[in-house]
Coordinates of C-alpha atoms in Angstrom, one line a residue:
M1 CA 0.0 0.0 -0.1
N2 CA 1.1 3.5 -0.7
D3 CA 0.4 6.5 1.5
L4 CA -2.7 7.5 -0.4
T5 CA -4.3 4.1 -0.2
I6 CA -3.5 3.9 3.5
Q7 CA -5.2 7.3 3.9
A8 CA -8.2 6.1 1.9
Q9 CA -8.6 2.9 3.9
A10 CA -8.3 4.9 7.2
I11 CA -11.1 7.1 6.0
L12 CA -13.3 4.2 5.0
H13 CA -12.9 2.5 8.4
Q14 CA -13.3 5.6 10.6
G15 CA -16.9 4.6 11.7
D16 CA -18.8 7.5 10.2
N17 CA -19.9 6.5 6.7
L18 CA -21.4 9.9 5.6
R19 CA -18.1 11.6 6.7
A20 CA -16.1 8.8 4.9
V21 CA -18.0 9.5 1.6
A22 CA -17.4 13.2 1.9
E23 CA -13.7 12.8 2.7
L24 CA -13.1 10.3 -0.1
E25 CA -14.8 12.7 -2.6
N26 CA -12.4 15.4 -1.4
L27 CA -9.5 13.1 -1.9
I28 CA -10.5 12.3 -5.4
D29 CA -10.8 16.0 -6.2
Q30 CA -7.1 16.3 -5.1
Y31 CA -6.0 13.2 -6.9
P32 CA -8.5 12.6 -9.8
G33 CA -6.1 10.4 -11.7
V34 CA -5.8 7.7 -8.9
A35 CA -8.4 5.2 -10.0
I36 CA -8.4 3.1 -6.9
L37 CA -9.7 6.0 -4.9
Y38 CA -13.0 5.6 -6.8
G39 CA -13.0 2.0 -5.6
Y40 CA -12.8 3.0 -1.9
L41 CA -15.5 5.6 -2.5
G42 CA -17.7 3.0 -4.2
I43 CA -17.4 0.7 -1.1
A44 CA -18.2 3.6 1.2
L45 CA -21.3 4.2 -0.8
I46 CA -22.3 0.5 -0.6
L47 CA -21.8 0.6 3.1
G48 CA -24.4 3.4 3.1
G49 CA -26.8 1.4 1.0
Q50 CA -26.1 3.3 -2.2
E51 CA -25.2 0.4 -4.6
E52 CA -26.3 2.0 -7.8
E53 CA -24.2 5.0 -7.0
A54 CA -21.3 2.8 -6.2
Q55 CA -21.4 1.2 -9.6
T56 CA -21.5 4.6 -11.3
T57 CA -18.6 5.8 -9.2
W58 CA -16.5 2.7 -10.2
A59 CA -17.4 3.2 -13.9
M60 CA -16.3 6.9 -13.8
A61 CA -12.7 5.9 -12.8
V62 CA -12.0 4.2 -16.2
L63 CA -14.0 6.3 -18.7
E64 CA -11.0 7.1 -20.7
S65 CA -8.7 4.3 -19.8
S66 CA -6.8 2.0 -22.1
D67 CA -7.5 -1.8 -22.1
T68 CA -4.3 -2.3 -20.0
E69 CA -5.4 0.4 -17.5
L70 CA -8.9 -1.2 -17.3
E71 CA -7.5 -4.6 -16.6
Q72 CA -5.2 -3.2 -13.8
Y73 CA -8.1 -1.3 -12.3
S74 CA -10.3 -4.3 -12.4
Q75 CA -7.8 -6.3 -10.5
Q76 CA -7.2 -3.6 -7.9
L77 CA -11.0 -3.2 -7.3
S78 CA -11.3 -7.0 -7.1
D79 CA -8.6 -7.1 -4.4
L80 CA -10.2 -4.2 -2.6
L81 CA -13.7 -5.8 -2.6
Y82 CA -12.3 -9.2 -1.4
Q83 CA -10.5 -7.5 1.4
E84 CA -13.4 -5.4 2.5
A85 CA -15.8 -8.4 2.4
Q86 CA -13.5 -10.2 4.7
H87 CA -13.3 -7.3 6.9
Q88 CA -17.1 -7.1 7.2
V89 CA -17.2 -10.8 8.1
N90 CA -14.7 -10.2 10.9
L91 CA -17.1 -7.4 12.1
G92 CA -20.0 -9.8 11.9
N93 CA -21.7 -8.0 9.1
L94 CA -22.5 -11.0 6.9
E95 CA -25.1 -9.3 4.8
T96 CA -22.8 -6.5 3.9
A97 CA -20.0 -9.1 3.1
W98 CA -22.5 -11.0 0.8
T99 CA -23.4 -7.8 -1.0
L100 CA -19.7 -6.9 -1.6
R101 CA -19.1 -10.4 -2.9
Q102 CA -21.9 -10.2 -5.3
H103 CA -20.3 -7.0 -6.8
L104 CA -17.0 -8.9 -6.9
R105 CA -18.7 -11.6 -8.9
E106 CA -20.0 -9.0 -11.4
I107 CA -16.3 -8.2 -12.0
N108 CA -15.0 -11.7 -12.2
R109 CA -17.7 -14.4 -12.4
S110 CA -15.2 -17.3 -12.4
D111 CA -13.4 -16.3 -9.2
C112 CA -13.8 -19.7 -7.5
L113 CA -12.7 -18.6 -4.0
N114 CA -15.1 -15.7 -4.1
L115 CA -18.0 -18.0 -5.2
L116 CA -17.2 -20.4 -2.4
H117 CA -17.3 -17.5 0.1
L118 CA -20.7 -16.5 -1.4
I119 CA -22.0 -19.9 -0.9
W120 CA -20.8 -19.9 2.7
L121 CA -22.4 -16.6 3.4
S122 CA -25.6 -17.7 1.7
A123 CA -25.8 -20.7 3.9
Q124 CA -25.1 -18.6 7.0
L125 CA -27.9 -16.2 6.1
H126 CA -30.2 -18.9 5.1
L127 CA -30.4 -17.7 1.5
P128 CA -31.0 -19.9 -1.5
V129 CA -27.8 -20.9 -3.3
D130 CA -27.8 -20.0 -6.9
R131 CA -26.8 -23.1 -8.9
A132 CA -25.1 -20.8 -11.4
Y133 CA -22.4 -20.5 -8.8
L134 CA -21.6 -24.2 -9.3
L135 CA -21.3 -23.8 -13.1
D136 CA -19.1 -20.8 -12.6
I137 CA -16.9 -22.7 -10.2
S138 CA -16.4 -25.5 -12.8
Q139 CA -15.6 -23.0 -15.5
G140 CA -13.2 -21.1 -13.2
I141 CA -11.3 -24.4 -12.4
E142 CA -11.2 -25.4 -16.1
S143 CA -9.7 -21.9 -16.9
Q144 CA -6.8 -22.5 -14.5
A145 CA -3.4 -23.4 -15.6
E146 CA -2.6 -26.9 -14.5
A147 CA 0.3 -25.7 -12.5
D148 CA -2.0 -23.4 -10.4
L149 CA -4.6 -26.1 -9.6
A150 CA -2.9 -27.5 -6.6
T151 CA -2.6 -24.0 -5.0
L152 CA -6.3 -23.2 -5.8
G153 CA -7.4 -26.6 -4.3
L154 CA -5.5 -25.8 -1.1
E155 CA -7.2 -22.4 -0.8
M156 CA -10.6 -23.9 -1.6
L157 CA -10.5 -26.8 0.9
P158 CA -10.9 -24.7 4.1
I159 CA -13.9 -22.9 2.8
L160 CA -15.5 -26.1 1.7
E161 CA -14.8 -27.3 5.3
K162 CA -16.8 -24.4 6.6
I163 CA -19.7 -24.9 4.2
Q164 CA -20.0 -28.6 4.9
P165 CA -21.5 -28.6 8.4
L166 CA -24.0 -25.9 7.3
A167 CA -25.3 -27.6 4.2
C168 CA -24.6 -31.3 4.3
L169 CA -28.3 -32.1 3.7
E170 CA -28.7 -29.6 0.9
S171 CA -29.2 -31.1 -2.6
W172 CA -26.7 -28.7 -4.1
L173 CA -23.7 -29.7 -1.9
P174 CA -22.8 -32.9 -3.7
E175 CA -22.9 -30.9 -6.9
L176 CA -20.5 -28.4 -5.3
F177 CA -18.1 -31.1 -4.3
E178 CA -18.2 -32.6 -7.8
A179 CA -17.6 -29.1 -9.3
C180 CA -14.5 -28.7 -7.1
L181 CA -13.0 -32.3 -7.5
T182 CA -10.5 -31.4 -10.3
A183 CA -8.6 -28.9 -8.0
L184 CA -8.7 -30.8 -4.8
Q185 CA -6.1 -33.0 -3.5
P186 CA -7.7 -36.5 -3.8
L187 CA -7.0 -37.7 -0.2
A188 CA -8.2 -34.5 1.3
A189 CA -11.4 -34.6 -0.8
L190 CA -11.9 -38.3 0.1
H191 CA -11.6 -37.4 3.9
L192 CA -14.1 -34.6 3.5
L193 CA -16.6 -36.7 1.5
M194 CA -16.4 -39.7 3.7
R195 CA -17.0 -37.6 6.8
T196 CA -20.0 -36.0 5.2
A197 CA -21.4 -39.3 4.2
T198 CA -21.1 -40.7 7.6
E199 CA -22.7 -37.7 9.3
V200 CA -25.5 -37.7 6.7
A201 CA -26.2 -41.4 7.2
Y202 CA -25.9 -41.8 11.0
S203 CA -26.7 -38.5 12.4
A204 CA -29.5 -37.4 10.0
N205 CA -30.6 -40.9 8.8
Y206 CA -30.5 -39.6 5.2
F207 CA -29.1 -42.7 3.5
T208 CA -29.9 -41.7 -0.1
M209 CA -27.8 -38.6 0.3
A210 CA -25.1 -40.5 2.0
I211 CA -24.8 -43.0 -0.8
R212 CA -24.5 -40.0 -3.3
Y213 CA -21.5 -38.8 -1.3
A214 CA -20.0 -42.2 -1.3
E215 CA -20.4 -42.6 -5.0
I216 CA -18.5 -39.3 -5.5
C217 CA -15.7 -40.8 -3.5
L218 CA -15.6 -43.7 -5.9
K219 CA -15.1 -41.2 -8.8
I220 CA -11.9 -40.2 -7.0
D221 CA -10.8 -43.7 -6.2
P222 CA -12.9 -46.6 -7.6
Y223 CA -10.9 -49.2 -5.6
Q224 CA -11.4 -47.5 -2.2
V225 CA -12.4 -50.5 -0.1
E226 CA -13.6 -48.3 2.9
V227 CA -15.9 -46.4 0.6
L228 CA -17.4 -49.5 -0.8
R229 CA -18.0 -50.8 2.7
H230 CA -19.7 -47.6 3.8
R231 CA -21.8 -47.5 0.7
S232 CA -23.0 -51.1 1.2
E233 CA -23.6 -50.5 4.9
E234 CA -25.7 -47.3 4.1
R235 CA -27.8 -49.3 1.6
R236 CA -28.3 -52.0 4.1
V237 CA -29.3 -49.7 7.0
G238 CA -31.4 -47.5 4.7
K239 CA -33.4 -50.7 3.6
E240 CA -33.9 -51.7 7.2
C241 CA -35.2 -48.3 8.2
R242 CA -37.6 -48.2 5.3
S243 CA -38.9 -51.7 6.0
R244 CA -39.3 -50.9 9.8
W245 CA -41.5 -47.9 9.1
S246 CA -43.3 -49.3 6.1
P247 CA -46.9 -50.5 7.0
Y248 CA -46.7 -53.1 4.3

């Protein structure tokens, strides 16, 4: 960070949003050529509930920019939104964090980590999860260079670990795991899926869903004996439960 961005961040986080907007506008008047200042102002406007004004502000920063300048600004704005969304989570402002991440998605639809954070926030806020997120994650992983996949997978895993206990019975979670498989380290993915299958089967008695998780494990390793044992056991227990409660 340079001195100007440090100053802008201090203004943003001073605790008085109206004053922050005014001071950031004044800073832009002094340094109109510094595009990222518009990024800070846009976030201040979002924090005050002025989303349309924020988008207009961000667009004003690059009205006469070259393609290279636009790409650089988009990356800077993405980084800023990512940072501020996490700051809002740390403050407990999950709805604000969700809004910021939605704006980040508009800049980069295939940012896998942002999409996973959006899914986690949606689960926390009891909002429906847009299945378009899953498609965008798949496309984001496909667009990654093979050399970068391992790093991406390591970054994705802790977010998936946070999502799992909130949504293990949701119909979209197996689809999410499948979308992420290419990037995840196989053993780590197996452990997460096996744990989910066990919890779903024996804590929630949802054997059909547990079998679905076990079948995803078999896509990773078709010869995984422990998975086969679990799937067989879940089928057996599921049949017993159905026959026990069936009147026929």
